[in-house]
Structures are given as C-alpha cells and as structure tokens.
Amino acid sequence: MNSDHRPDRAVTVPWSEGSRRRDLRFGEFLCGLWADACDALTVPAEEAARTTQELREMLPAWAGERIGDAPRQPSFVAADGFPAEMSLNWSGGRPELRILVDCLSDADSLRSTLTTTSRRFRQLSEIFAAAPLWYSMAWRPPGRVARKAYFGLYTWPAERRFAALDQAMQRLGIAEAWNDARRRVDADGRSDRREVEFLGLDLTDTAESRVKIYYRNHDVDIHELNRMASVAVDHNTEEALSAYRTLAGARADAGREALTCLAFRSGLRRAAESTTYLRMSSLASGDQEAVDRAADLLRRQGVDPRPLYAVAAALAPTSLPESRGLLELVSYRAARRPSDLTTYFRFPVYPQPAPLPVAAVDLVERSTTLSHPDVQRVADYNAARQEEYEASRLIRLLADETTPDTTKKAVLTYLQPWSNAFQRMISARVTYESDLSLRTIALEHQKEEIGHDEILARTRAEDQRVVWDPIIEAGASWFVDQFATLPGVQRAILAHLALEAGSLALSKAGVQAFPNDPYFSLHDEADVEHLEMGYQILRQRTDWTVDEIVTVLDRAWQVITVVSDRIAECALRDTAT
C-alpha cells in the first residue's frame, strides 16, 4: 500500500535525521509512526486514517510541542526521556497495534475525564492522586479502540507503594488474590531483587477487565522469572521456559531489569495470568538479532513473522542491521489458551542518558518535593479519615438492611437542613474568594450543586416537616465561617476534600438504603469528580503546606462526624416506638 495516498496522515521524515526531527511536533511524529505501522500491516486506508485521528485526539497537550534536542519534561517511559512507546501484540489472528504515552504535567485533564467515564478509575483516583499517569490506546483491526491507564509508583518509597496497592485491591474486591500473589512472590525471601512499579487498569467495566501489577526484577535468571510467572493460576512453566531461552539466546541470565506482570480479575482468588518482559537491548547485539529471536518465537506459535519484519523496518530510524534500541522489550505469556507475544518499540530520539535542561531539573525537583509526596500525604490522610467516617453511626444506620424504613426516611428529614445549609456554604466560598483561578473553580462547583437541596425535598415530598436542630445548625455555621476566613487553597480543600468526600461516603450508603433515589444517585456520580478537583488544585498550586491542609481536614471531619451522628440520633429518637 502506498502511504502517499493515505488521507489525513501526518507528514513523516526519516527520523534519524536529527536536525529535521527536532523541528517536528510530538503529535505529528507519533501519528506518522502509527500510520507507517498501519502501512506495514496493510491496514485499509480508511481504517488507518480513522485510528490515526483517534490517536491525535487522545494525545496530551504536550503533543503540540516541538521535539527539540532534549526533553523538557523527562519521562520514565524510555531511557532517553521520550514520553511514548509503540507495541504490537501478535495473538488473536491479527496483530493489535498499541501506543502508550506519559501524560506528564498534562495528567489533570485526563484524570478528570476518566473519573467520569470509568467506574474502576474512579474507585482508585483518590489513592493514586499524586502518581504519574500513563495512558494507552490499543487497536486490533477491524475492532474498536480500547483504552488503558497506568499509575506509576516508581517515585514512592516501597512501603507507600504497597500501602496504596493494598487499599486499591481492597476497593476493587481483589484483595484476597493480591495477598496470595504477594505471599507467593516473596516466598524466596529475596524481596530486594524486585520492586513494584505500576498498577495498570483496563478502562472497561466488565468481568474480563484486568487489574495488572508490574514488578521490575534485578539480577535474576530465566528460572526466577518462571517462578515469578508461576504465581498465576494460568501458567505453562515448560512452554514459558522454552520461550525465555529463545529470546535470551545463549545467556542463562535474564538480562537487565526484566519485568513481571501479574493480571487479576474479579471473582478469582489468585492472579489470573502472568506476562514476562525481557529487555532485548541487554540480550541481543542489535535490533536485527532482537527481531530475529522474536520472529523465531512467532514461528513456533504458528504466526507468520513477516509482518513483524515489515513493522520493524518501517519504524527503524535506519536499516535494521544498523539499528540499536528500537525493539526494547519482548513480552511472553504462557497460558492454557494459545500463548501470545508482544513486541515493544522505543524511539531513541534523544542522547542517552538524556541531558536535562534547567527547566526540566526544576520540574523533577519540584514534583519530587511537592507534587508527589506532599499531595500523596494529603491523599493518604484524607482517605484514612473518609474510611473512619464510613464506619460512623449514620453510615452504618443507612447501610444496615435491618434498619426500619421509617428510620431511614427520618434520616432524610434531618438531612434536609444540612443539605439546605450546603447551599449557603458553597455560596460563601464564591463570595469570599478573591483568587481568580480558585473563584472560577468555586463558581463551577456552585453551578453543579445548585438545586440539590430541592431534589432532596422532592424525594421526601410526603414528609412536610421542617426541623431545626442546634447541633446541625452549629456545624453548618462553622463551615460557612471557614469559607469566609480561610486562605484560598484551604477554602477549596475544605469544599472538595472534606465536604465532597463525606458526601460521597453518605451517597454510597444512601444508594443502598434508597435504590434509584435521584438525590443519592446524583451525588454518587458527581462527588467523585468534585473530590478530584481538590487534588488537581494541590498539584497545580504551591501556596500550601501539608500541616496546614491536614489541620483543616482534621477539624472538618470532626464537624462532619458530629453532625452525622446527630442526624442518626434524631432519626432513631423519632422512630423509637
């Protein structure tokens, strides 16, 4: 197929020519490579054009920047700091073309979008609020594009990584399988030989959707990789060992920093599958040898290797025998169903190791000292307080199936004055906010919350009582006063990380107690997005400290809990007979 006839395709130049490549924008470079891969795979022109456009639309804002001579925002994806890789999975009859990008400093807009479109992402967004976010698009012609997200844990201490993973797997209902996998992985007593680096998430909400945890291994041989892979319930040890030997050549070791991915699915008590990644740049003399070994393995699986050679030749910056560092990884999964192999292509665009300009160094230092650990400390603290609140008297009352309907309805009676007061709180935030960017967010929040008290009133239309309680009113007045006097960031945190987190916990219990109730259903969806707004503000601002934020949150959670306990107490008192 002649690529010159392809519509709506990026202009591609030989990317080995550095002087021309550095003037390209990231987006046109990556879209050009995608189109070249489609050409090599003889994908119909209209399908290639459609998916190239989908790729263009999914790329982060940095896609509009010029590549330049060095990365302004160095990425962990590749050794030279380039923020993307392309891969091909060779199972399933037709190759699946994939691309993965590091969102870098553009992650906030994607986080906000994914919290509204993916339930599984929404469940984990708070836990990994400070983690780097990677995003991928996969397409097996002629099907639809699939999306995945990856939370990077590589900047965190080991104990924080495992604490976050434990919490995430608990929320996803896979804690038993994860605990079993950890025990099996560490059975050798050599935890120093590996580290957890990523949690990957299929963004579809189906029974087959996977949660994947990636280990990076240090100084291991292929037998240790096989042991790691055997943690999964579905693994063929003999077939896997044979495949590793083919990829490693004459070497007994597994090369540099091999990876192990354990995939989990709901309903299973063990990891479902495992995939092993061998770093071919440390095992082969160059890309020609790396591609030849992968091709040999494809032949053994009954797969024609000619498309692999065609894609490798299309993506290489020079002739394949002269190319180095293009085919970086080859992964292999040996399961009961037909095994599969994936080839991962990196584009050594910058000198290695990447020289970091001053701006990039500043970015790395600032993200390490502020954006990552400090935001995570706040997220960890707030998640712990939210979990405590989920065990409060009011939440337990609503979640308890034995609670009489009359008592649950009485809860709504005393929730009404708190809902009415919430309107005063968000109005006070707008009134007293002088910072333009924070006021814009406050106005957006107010717009989305207006009328929610009226929805609650309609829900309990048969109950016309108007109640007044000194404790509920005192709690509401405390919040209004704080919105009038706190500094801007603390005011925003009070709204998004305390009130919205409390509302989210209440809504989850409310949905159980009142299925299909519009008031609780609305908050169950909206509160997650509003909660994420708070973490976005912390990632974007520097005028705050952890101690200040934690103090505000501590006081807010105390007031929320007191008010909630009072609502439960009044509802029980009124229906005691």
mmCIF file of N, CA, C and O in Angstrom, residues 234-318:
data_model
loop_
_atom_site.group_PDB
_atom_site.id
_atom_site.type_symbol
_atom_site.label_atom_id
_atom_site.label_comp_id
_atom_site.label_asym_id
_atom_site.label_seq_id
_atom_site.Cartn_x
_atom_site.Cartn_y
_atom_site.Cartn_z
ATOM 1 N N ASP A 234 -2.875 -19.544 35.841
ATOM 2 C CA ASP A 234 -2.882 -19.975 34.449
ATOM 3 C C ASP A 234 -1.511 -19.722 33.833
ATOM 4 O O ASP A 234 -1.272 -18.691 33.217
ATOM 5 N N HIS A 235 -0.567 -20.681 34.019
ATOM 6 C CA HIS A 235 0.787 -20.506 33.506
ATOM 7 C C HIS A 235 1.378 -21.863 33.142
ATOM 8 O O HIS A 235 1.322 -22.820 33.925
ATOM 9 N N ASN A 236 1.952 -21.940 31.951
ATOM 10 C CA ASN A 236 2.592 -23.154 31.461
ATOM 11 C C ASN A 236 4.104 -23.006 31.641
ATOM 12 O O ASN A 236 4.767 -22.315 30.861
ATOM 13 N N THR A 237 4.661 -23.629 32.672
ATOM 14 C CA THR A 237 6.071 -23.406 33.021
ATOM 15 C C THR A 237 7.032 -23.913 31.952
ATOM 16 O O THR A 237 8.037 -23.250 31.657
ATOM 17 N N GLU A 238 6.763 -25.079 31.376
ATOM 18 C CA GLU A 238 7.678 -25.630 30.370
ATOM 19 C C GLU A 238 7.695 -24.770 29.115
ATOM 20 O O GLU A 238 8.758 -24.465 28.562
ATOM 21 N N GLU A 239 6.522 -24.378 28.660
ATOM 22 C CA GLU A 239 6.436 -23.542 27.467
ATOM 23 C C GLU A 239 7.088 -22.184 27.697
ATOM 24 O O GLU A 239 7.785 -21.656 26.825
ATOM 25 N N ALA A 240 6.875 -21.625 28.883
ATOM 26 C CA ALA A 240 7.451 -20.320 29.189
ATOM 27 C C ALA A 240 8.977 -20.381 29.207
ATOM 28 O O ALA A 240 9.651 -19.517 28.633
ATOM 29 N N LEU A 241 9.541 -21.392 29.859
ATOM 30 C CA LEU A 241 10.990 -21.503 29.950
ATOM 31 C C LEU A 241 11.615 -21.652 28.566
ATOM 32 O O LEU A 241 12.662 -21.061 28.274
ATOM 33 N N SER A 242 10.982 -22.407 27.708
ATOM 34 C CA SER A 242 11.469 -22.563 26.340
ATOM 35 C C SER A 242 11.453 -21.228 25.600
ATOM 36 O O SER A 242 12.394 -20.892 24.863
ATOM 37 N N ALA A 243 10.395 -20.456 25.804
ATOM 38 C CA ALA A 243 10.293 -19.148 25.148
ATOM 39 C C ALA A 243 11.369 -18.189 25.662
ATOM 40 O O ALA A 243 12.005 -17.465 24.876
ATOM 41 N N TYR A 244 11.597 -18.173 26.971
ATOM 42 C CA TYR A 244 12.624 -17.298 27.528
ATOM 43 C C TYR A 244 13.996 -17.643 26.946
ATOM 44 O O TYR A 244 14.803 -16.747 26.650
ATOM 45 N N ARG A 245 14.271 -18.929 26.780
ATOM 46 C CA ARG A 245 15.564 -19.350 26.233
ATOM 47 C C ARG A 245 15.724 -18.876 24.787
ATOM 48 O O ARG A 245 16.816 -18.474 24.368
ATOM 49 N N THR A 246 14.645 -18.926 24.035
ATOM 50 C CA THR A 246 14.709 -18.449 22.652
ATOM 51 C C THR A 246 15.047 -16.963 22.613
ATOM 52 O O THR A 246 15.879 -16.517 21.805
ATOM 53 N N LEU A 247 14.423 -16.183 23.483
ATOM 54 C CA LEU A 247 14.634 -14.732 23.483
ATOM 55 C C LEU A 247 16.000 -14.353 24.057
ATOM 56 O O LEU A 247 16.633 -13.394 23.599
ATOM 57 N N ALA A 248 16.468 -15.108 25.067
ATOM 58 C CA ALA A 248 17.737 -14.767 25.715
ATOM 59 C C ALA A 248 18.943 -15.279 24.944
ATOM 60 O O ALA A 248 20.073 -14.888 25.231
ATOM 61 N N GLY A 249 18.741 -16.150 23.998
ATOM 62 C CA GLY A 249 19.861 -16.696 23.248
ATOM 63 C C GLY A 249 20.658 -17.665 24.092
ATOM 64 O O GLY A 249 20.106 -18.517 24.785
ATOM 65 N N ALA A 250 21.976 -17.529 24.045
ATOM 66 C CA ALA A 250 22.844 -18.456 24.773
ATOM 67 C C ALA A 250 23.001 -18.075 26.238
ATOM 68 O O ALA A 250 23.635 -18.806 27.008
ATOM 69 N N ARG A 251 22.437 -16.965 26.654
ATOM 70 C CA ARG A 251 22.648 -16.480 28.016
ATOM 71 C C ARG A 251 21.727 -17.201 29.000
ATOM 72 O O ARG A 251 20.576 -17.518 28.684
ATOM 73 N N ALA A 252 22.238 -17.424 30.198
ATOM 74 C CA ALA A 252 21.432 -18.060 31.249
ATOM 75 C C ALA A 252 20.700 -17.025 32.082
ATOM 76 O O ALA A 252 19.676 -17.321 32.697
ATOM 77 N N ASP A 253 21.250 -15.802 32.114
ATOM 78 C CA ASP A 253 20.577 -14.761 32.890
ATOM 79 C C ASP A 253 19.463 -14.149 32.056
ATOM 80 O O ASP A 253 19.324 -14.409 30.865
ATOM 81 N N ALA A 254 18.664 -13.309 32.702
ATOM 82 C CA ALA A 254 17.500 -12.716 32.040
ATOM 83 C C ALA A 254 17.768 -11.312 31.535
ATOM 84 O O ALA A 254 16.837 -10.589 31.184
ATOM 85 N N GLY A 255 19.042 -10.906 31.516
ATOM 86 C CA GLY A 255 19.352 -9.566 31.058
ATOM 87 C C GLY A 255 19.052 -8.517 32.107
ATOM 88 O O GLY A 255 18.858 -8.807 33.285
ATOM 89 N N ARG A 256 18.978 -7.293 31.667
ATOM 90 C CA ARG A 256 18.816 -6.161 32.581
ATOM 91 C C ARG A 256 17.335 -5.897 32.858
ATOM 92 O O ARG A 256 16.537 -5.763 31.951
ATOM 93 N N GLU A 257 16.988 -5.839 34.138
ATOM 94 C CA GLU A 257 15.685 -5.334 34.596
ATOM 95 C C GLU A 257 14.500 -5.944 33.851
ATOM 96 O O GLU A 257 13.660 -5.240 33.290
ATOM 97 N N ALA A 258 14.425 -7.259 33.830
ATOM 98 C CA ALA A 258 13.245 -7.926 33.265
ATOM 99 C C ALA A 258 12.021 -7.596 34.119
ATOM 100 O O ALA A 258 12.126 -7.322 35.315
ATOM 101 N N LEU A 259 10.861 -7.635 33.495
ATOM 102 C CA LEU A 259 9.614 -7.270 34.171
ATOM 103 C C LEU A 259 8.691 -8.471 34.288
ATOM 104 O O LEU A 259 8.687 -9.354 33.430
ATOM 105 N N THR A 260 7.898 -8.476 35.341
ATOM 106 C CA THR A 260 6.843 -9.470 35.531
ATOM 107 C C THR A 260 5.531 -8.731 35.771
ATOM 108 O O THR A 260 5.458 -7.850 36.628
ATOM 109 N N CYS A 261 4.518 -9.099 35.008
ATOM 110 C CA CYS A 261 3.189 -8.503 35.185
ATOM 111 C C CYS A 261 2.214 -9.580 35.629
ATOM 112 O O CYS A 261 2.080 -10.615 34.965
ATOM 113 N N LEU A 262 1.546 -9.345 36.755
ATOM 114 C CA LEU A 262 0.510 -10.247 37.248
ATOM 115 C C LEU A 262 -0.848 -9.593 37.002
ATOM 116 O O LEU A 262 -1.078 -8.453 37.409
ATOM 117 N N ALA A 263 -1.724 -10.337 36.317
ATOM 118 C CA ALA A 263 -3.052 -9.809 35.986
ATOM 119 C C ALA A 263 -4.097 -10.435 36.895
ATOM 120 O O ALA A 263 -4.084 -11.646 37.139
ATOM 121 N N PHE A 264 -5.001 -9.598 37.405
ATOM 122 C CA PHE A 264 -6.049 -10.030 38.330
ATOM 123 C C PHE A 264 -7.415 -9.746 37.718
ATOM 124 O O PHE A 264 -7.617 -8.722 37.056
ATOM 125 N N ARG A 265 -8.345 -10.649 37.969
ATOM 126 C CA ARG A 265 -9.736 -10.464 37.556
ATOM 127 C C ARG A 265 -10.640 -10.715 38.749
ATOM 128 O O ARG A 265 -10.318 -11.533 39.615
ATOM 129 N N SER A 266 -11.747 -10.037 38.779
ATOM 130 C CA SER A 266 -12.677 -10.209 39.891
ATOM 131 C C SER A 266 -13.213 -11.638 39.898
ATOM 132 O O SER A 266 -13.397 -12.263 38.854
ATOM 133 N N GLY A 267 -13.448 -12.159 41.105
ATOM 134 C CA GLY A 267 -14.005 -13.487 41.250
ATOM 135 C C GLY A 267 -12.979 -14.590 41.382
ATOM 136 O O GLY A 267 -13.337 -15.740 41.650
ATOM 137 N N LEU A 268 -11.680 -14.273 41.212
ATOM 138 C CA LEU A 268 -10.624 -15.268 41.341
ATOM 139 C C LEU A 268 -9.825 -15.022 42.611
ATOM 140 O O LEU A 268 -9.594 -13.874 42.999
ATOM 141 N N ARG A 269 -9.377 -16.099 43.233
ATOM 142 C CA ARG A 269 -8.630 -15.980 44.477
ATOM 143 C C ARG A 269 -7.117 -15.955 44.261
ATOM 144 O O ARG A 269 -6.355 -15.856 45.218
ATOM 145 N N ARG A 270 -6.691 -16.080 43.021
ATOM 146 C CA ARG A 270 -5.280 -15.999 42.670
ATOM 147 C C ARG A 270 -5.121 -15.101 41.460
ATOM 148 O O ARG A 270 -6.093 -14.810 40.754
ATOM 149 N N ALA A 271 -3.898 -14.662 41.222
ATOM 150 C CA ALA A 271 -3.626 -13.927 39.989
ATOM 151 C C ALA A 271 -4.033 -14.793 38.805
ATOM 152 O O ALA A 271 -3.761 -15.999 38.775
ATOM 153 N N ALA A 272 -4.698 -14.191 37.831
ATOM 154 C CA ALA A 272 -5.243 -14.969 36.716
ATOM 155 C C ALA A 272 -4.170 -15.371 35.718
ATOM 156 O O ALA A 272 -4.122 -16.510 35.262
ATOM 157 N N GLU A 273 -3.312 -14.436 35.350
ATOM 158 C CA GLU A 273 -2.309 -14.666 34.322
ATOM 159 C C GLU A 273 -1.036 -13.911 34.661
ATOM 160 O O GLU A 273 -1.039 -13.011 35.506
ATOM 161 N N SER A 274 0.044 -14.281 33.970
ATOM 162 C CA SER A 274 1.307 -13.571 34.158
ATOM 163 C C SER A 274 1.968 -13.359 32.803
ATOM 164 O O SER A 274 1.833 -14.185 31.892
ATOM 165 N N THR A 275 2.656 -12.238 32.676
ATOM 166 C CA THR A 275 3.403 -11.918 31.461
ATOM 167 C C THR A 275 4.808 -11.524 31.864
ATOM 168 O O THR A 275 4.997 -10.757 32.809
ATOM 169 N N THR A 276 5.799 -12.043 31.151
ATOM 170 C CA THR A 276 7.204 -11.753 31.426
ATOM 171 C C THR A 276 7.778 -10.916 30.286
ATOM 172 O O THR A 276 7.558 -11.220 29.110
ATOM 173 N N TYR A 277 8.502 -9.860 30.648
ATOM 174 C CA TYR A 277 9.087 -8.943 29.679
ATOM 175 C C TYR A 277 10.614 -9.043 29.746
ATOM 176 O O TYR A 277 11.210 -8.789 30.800
ATOM 177 N N LEU A 278 11.236 -9.374 28.632
ATOM 178 C CA LEU A 278 12.696 -9.421 28.555
ATOM 179 C C LEU A 278 13.193 -8.203 27.787
ATOM 180 O O LEU A 278 12.653 -7.848 26.726
ATOM 181 N N ARG A 279 14.221 -7.574 28.342
ATOM 182 C CA ARG A 279 14.758 -6.343 27.749
ATOM 183 C C ARG A 279 15.788 -6.726 26.680
ATOM 184 O O ARG A 279 16.942 -7.027 26.970
ATOM 185 N N MET A 280 15.359 -6.702 25.424
ATOM 186 C CA MET A 280 16.186 -7.198 24.330
ATOM 187 C C MET A 280 17.425 -6.344 24.088
ATOM 188 O O MET A 280 18.431 -6.844 23.577
ATOM 189 N N SER A 281 17.380 -5.087 24.489
ATOM 190 C CA SER A 281 18.568 -4.242 24.314
ATOM 191 C C SER A 281 19.732 -4.735 25.144
ATOM 192 O O SER A 281 20.887 -4.406 24.862
ATOM 193 N N SER A 282 19.455 -5.545 26.195
ATOM 194 C CA SER A 282 20.531 -6.094 27.023
ATOM 195 C C SER A 282 20.825 -7.552 26.692
ATOM 196 O O SER A 282 21.743 -8.146 27.275
ATOM 197 N N LEU A 283 20.075 -8.140 25.763
ATOM 198 C CA LEU A 283 20.237 -9.560 25.443
ATOM 199 C C LEU A 283 20.693 -9.807 24.012
ATOM 200 O O LEU A 283 21.182 -10.897 23.701
ATOM 201 N N ALA A 284 20.510 -8.838 23.140
ATOM 202 C CA ALA A 284 20.860 -9.004 21.727
ATOM 203 C C ALA A 284 21.858 -7.925 21.309
ATOM 204 O O ALA A 284 21.936 -6.858 21.921
ATOM 205 N N SER A 285 22.604 -8.229 20.251
ATOM 206 C CA SER A 285 23.638 -7.294 19.789
ATOM 207 C C SER A 285 23.056 -6.064 19.116
ATOM 208 O O SER A 285 23.711 -5.027 19.017
ATOM 209 N N GLY A 286 21.830 -6.152 18.633
ATOM 210 C CA GLY A 286 21.180 -5.037 17.968
ATOM 211 C C GLY A 286 19.761 -5.405 17.604
ATOM 212 O O GLY A 286 19.262 -6.489 17.933
ATOM 213 N N ASP A 287 19.093 -4.516 16.887
ATOM 214 C CA ASP A 287 17.680 -4.744 16.581
ATOM 215 C C ASP A 287 17.467 -5.902 15.615
ATOM 216 O O ASP A 287 16.446 -6.590 15.695
ATOM 217 N N GLN A 288 18.418 -6.132 14.692
ATOM 218 C CA GLN A 288 18.244 -7.257 13.772
ATOM 219 C C GLN A 288 18.198 -8.576 14.531
ATOM 220 O O GLN A 288 17.303 -9.409 14.295
ATOM 221 N N GLU A 289 19.120 -8.769 15.475
ATOM 222 C CA GLU A 289 19.124 -10.001 16.255
ATOM 223 C C GLU A 289 17.895 -10.087 17.149
ATOM 224 O O GLU A 289 17.299 -11.164 17.311
ATOM 225 N N ALA A 290 17.491 -8.966 17.730
ATOM 226 C CA ALA A 290 16.304 -8.961 18.594
ATOM 227 C C ALA A 290 15.058 -9.342 17.805
ATOM 228 O O ALA A 290 14.225 -10.147 18.257
ATOM 229 N N VAL A 291 14.896 -8.778 16.608
ATOM 230 C CA VAL A 291 13.736 -9.097 15.777
ATOM 231 C C VAL A 291 13.796 -10.553 15.317
ATOM 232 O O VAL A 291 12.765 -11.251 15.298
ATOM 233 N N ASP A 292 14.986 -11.047 14.982
ATOM 234 C CA ASP A 292 15.117 -12.447 14.554
ATOM 235 C C ASP A 292 14.675 -13.408 15.660
ATOM 236 O O ASP A 292 13.985 -14.405 15.387
ATOM 237 N N ARG A 293 15.040 -13.127 16.896
ATOM 238 C CA ARG A 293 14.647 -14.016 18.005
ATOM 239 C C ARG A 293 13.137 -13.968 18.232
ATOM 240 O O ARG A 293 12.499 -15.007 18.473
ATOM 241 N N ALA A 294 12.570 -12.771 18.179
ATOM 242 C CA ALA A 294 11.115 -12.662 18.327
ATOM 243 C C ALA A 294 10.413 -13.379 17.181
ATOM 244 O O ALA A 294 9.380 -14.041 17.386
ATOM 245 N N ALA A 295 10.966 -13.285 15.968
ATOM 246 C CA ALA A 295 10.376 -13.960 14.808
ATOM 247 C C ALA A 295 10.429 -15.476 14.975
ATOM 248 O O ALA A 295 9.473 -16.190 14.624
ATOM 249 N N ASP A 296 11.544 -15.988 15.521
ATOM 250 C CA ASP A 296 11.643 -17.430 15.767
ATOM 251 C C ASP A 296 10.542 -17.894 16.711
ATOM 252 O O ASP A 296 9.935 -18.956 16.513
ATOM 253 N N LEU A 297 10.295 -17.095 17.746
ATOM 254 C CA LEU A 297 9.264 -17.468 18.708
ATOM 255 C C LEU A 297 7.875 -17.409 18.071
ATOM 256 O O LEU A 297 7.018 -18.255 18.344
ATOM 257 N N LEU A 298 7.658 -16.440 17.193
ATOM 258 C CA LEU A 298 6.374 -16.362 16.491
ATOM 259 C C LEU A 298 6.156 -17.598 15.618
ATOM 260 O O LEU A 298 5.054 -18.160 15.572
ATOM 261 N N ARG A 299 7.204 -18.029 14.930
ATOM 262 C CA ARG A 299 7.075 -19.217 14.080
ATOM 263 C C ARG A 299 6.663 -20.428 14.909
ATOM 264 O O ARG A 299 5.831 -21.237 14.482
ATOM 265 N N ARG A 300 7.253 -20.559 16.089
ATOM 266 C CA ARG A 300 6.910 -21.684 16.961
ATOM 267 C C ARG A 300 5.451 -21.633 17.390
ATOM 268 O O ARG A 300 4.848 -22.659 17.710
ATOM 269 N N GLN A 301 4.895 -20.427 17.429
ATOM 270 C CA GLN A 301 3.492 -20.277 17.806
ATOM 271 C C GLN A 301 2.562 -20.368 16.604
ATOM 272 O O GLN A 301 1.346 -20.195 16.736
ATOM 273 N N GLY A 302 3.140 -20.603 15.419
ATOM 274 C CA GLY A 302 2.323 -20.707 14.222
ATOM 275 C C GLY A 302 1.900 -19.377 13.651
ATOM 276 O O GLY A 302 0.894 -19.284 12.939
ATOM 277 N N VAL A 303 2.672 -18.313 13.961
ATOM 278 C CA VAL A 303 2.351 -16.963 13.489
ATOM 279 C C VAL A 303 3.364 -16.556 12.433
ATOM 280 O O VAL A 303 4.580 -16.709 12.620
ATOM 281 N N ASP A 304 2.894 -16.028 11.330
ATOM 282 C CA ASP A 304 3.753 -15.561 10.247
ATOM 283 C C ASP A 304 4.573 -14.359 10.741
ATOM 284 O O ASP A 304 3.998 -13.341 11.131
ATOM 285 N N PRO A 305 5.921 -14.420 10.733
ATOM 286 C CA PRO A 305 6.721 -13.307 11.264
ATOM 287 C C PRO A 305 6.953 -12.184 10.266
ATOM 288 O O PRO A 305 7.545 -11.158 10.624
ATOM 289 N N ARG A 306 6.507 -12.331 9.027
ATOM 290 C CA ARG A 306 6.808 -11.289 8.037
ATOM 291 C C ARG A 306 6.229 -9.919 8.404
ATOM 292 O O ARG A 306 6.907 -8.893 8.201
ATOM 293 N N PRO A 307 5.012 -9.841 8.972
ATOM 294 C CA PRO A 307 4.539 -8.508 9.394
ATOM 295 C C PRO A 307 5.423 -7.873 10.473
ATOM 296 O O PRO A 307 5.583 -6.643 10.503
ATOM 297 N N LEU A 308 6.024 -8.685 11.343
ATOM 298 C CA LEU A 308 6.934 -8.139 12.348
ATOM 299 C C LEU A 308 8.126 -7.488 11.679
ATOM 300 O O LEU A 308 8.529 -6.365 12.032
ATOM 301 N N TYR A 309 8.721 -8.168 10.712
ATOM 302 C CA TYR A 309 9.857 -7.590 9.994
ATOM 303 C C TYR A 309 9.449 -6.307 9.270
ATOM 304 O O TYR A 309 10.199 -5.325 9.242
ATOM 305 N N ALA A 310 8.240 -6.306 8.709
ATOM 306 C CA ALA A 310 7.783 -5.121 7.977
ATOM 307 C C ALA A 310 7.609 -3.926 8.910
ATOM 308 O O ALA A 310 8.015 -2.798 8.592
ATOM 309 N N VAL A 311 7.011 -4.157 10.082
ATOM 310 C CA VAL A 311 6.808 -3.064 11.038
ATOM 311 C C VAL A 311 8.146 -2.563 11.569
ATOM 312 O O VAL A 311 8.385 -1.347 11.667
ATOM 313 N N ALA A 312 9.036 -3.495 11.936
ATOM 314 C CA ALA A 312 10.342 -3.096 12.463
ATOM 315 C C ALA A 312 11.104 -2.249 11.444
ATOM 316 O O ALA A 312 11.721 -1.230 11.792
ATOM 317 N N ALA A 313 11.054 -2.648 10.173
ATOM 318 C CA ALA A 313 11.739 -1.882 9.134
ATOM 319 C C ALA A 313 11.104 -0.503 8.958
ATOM 320 O O ALA A 313 11.793 0.498 8.727
ATOM 321 N N ALA A 314 9.759 -0.438 9.101
ATOM 322 C CA ALA A 314 9.062 0.842 8.938
ATOM 323 C C ALA A 314 9.354 1.808 10.079
ATOM 324 O O ALA A 314 9.400 3.030 9.877
ATOM 325 N N LEU A 315 9.565 1.277 11.288
ATOM 326 C CA LEU A 315 9.752 2.141 12.458
ATOM 327 C C LEU A 315 11.208 2.463 12.731
ATOM 328 O O LEU A 315 11.507 3.424 13.454
ATOM 329 N N ALA A 316 12.131 1.684 12.190
ATOM 330 C CA ALA A 316 13.552 1.880 12.494
ATOM 331 C C ALA A 316 14.056 3.198 11.913
ATOM 332 O O ALA A 316 13.676 3.582 10.797
ATOM 333 N N PRO A 317 14.923 3.900 12.642
ATOM 334 C CA PRO A 317 15.459 5.166 12.145
ATOM 335 C C PRO A 317 16.486 4.975 11.040
ATOM 336 O O PRO A 317 16.830 5.927 10.337
ATOM 337 N N THR A 318 16.987 3.752 10.892
ATOM 338 C CA THR A 318 17.961 3.417 9.857
ATOM 339 C C THR A 318 17.709 1.974 9.456
ATOM 340 O O THR A 318 16.687 1.402 9.826
#
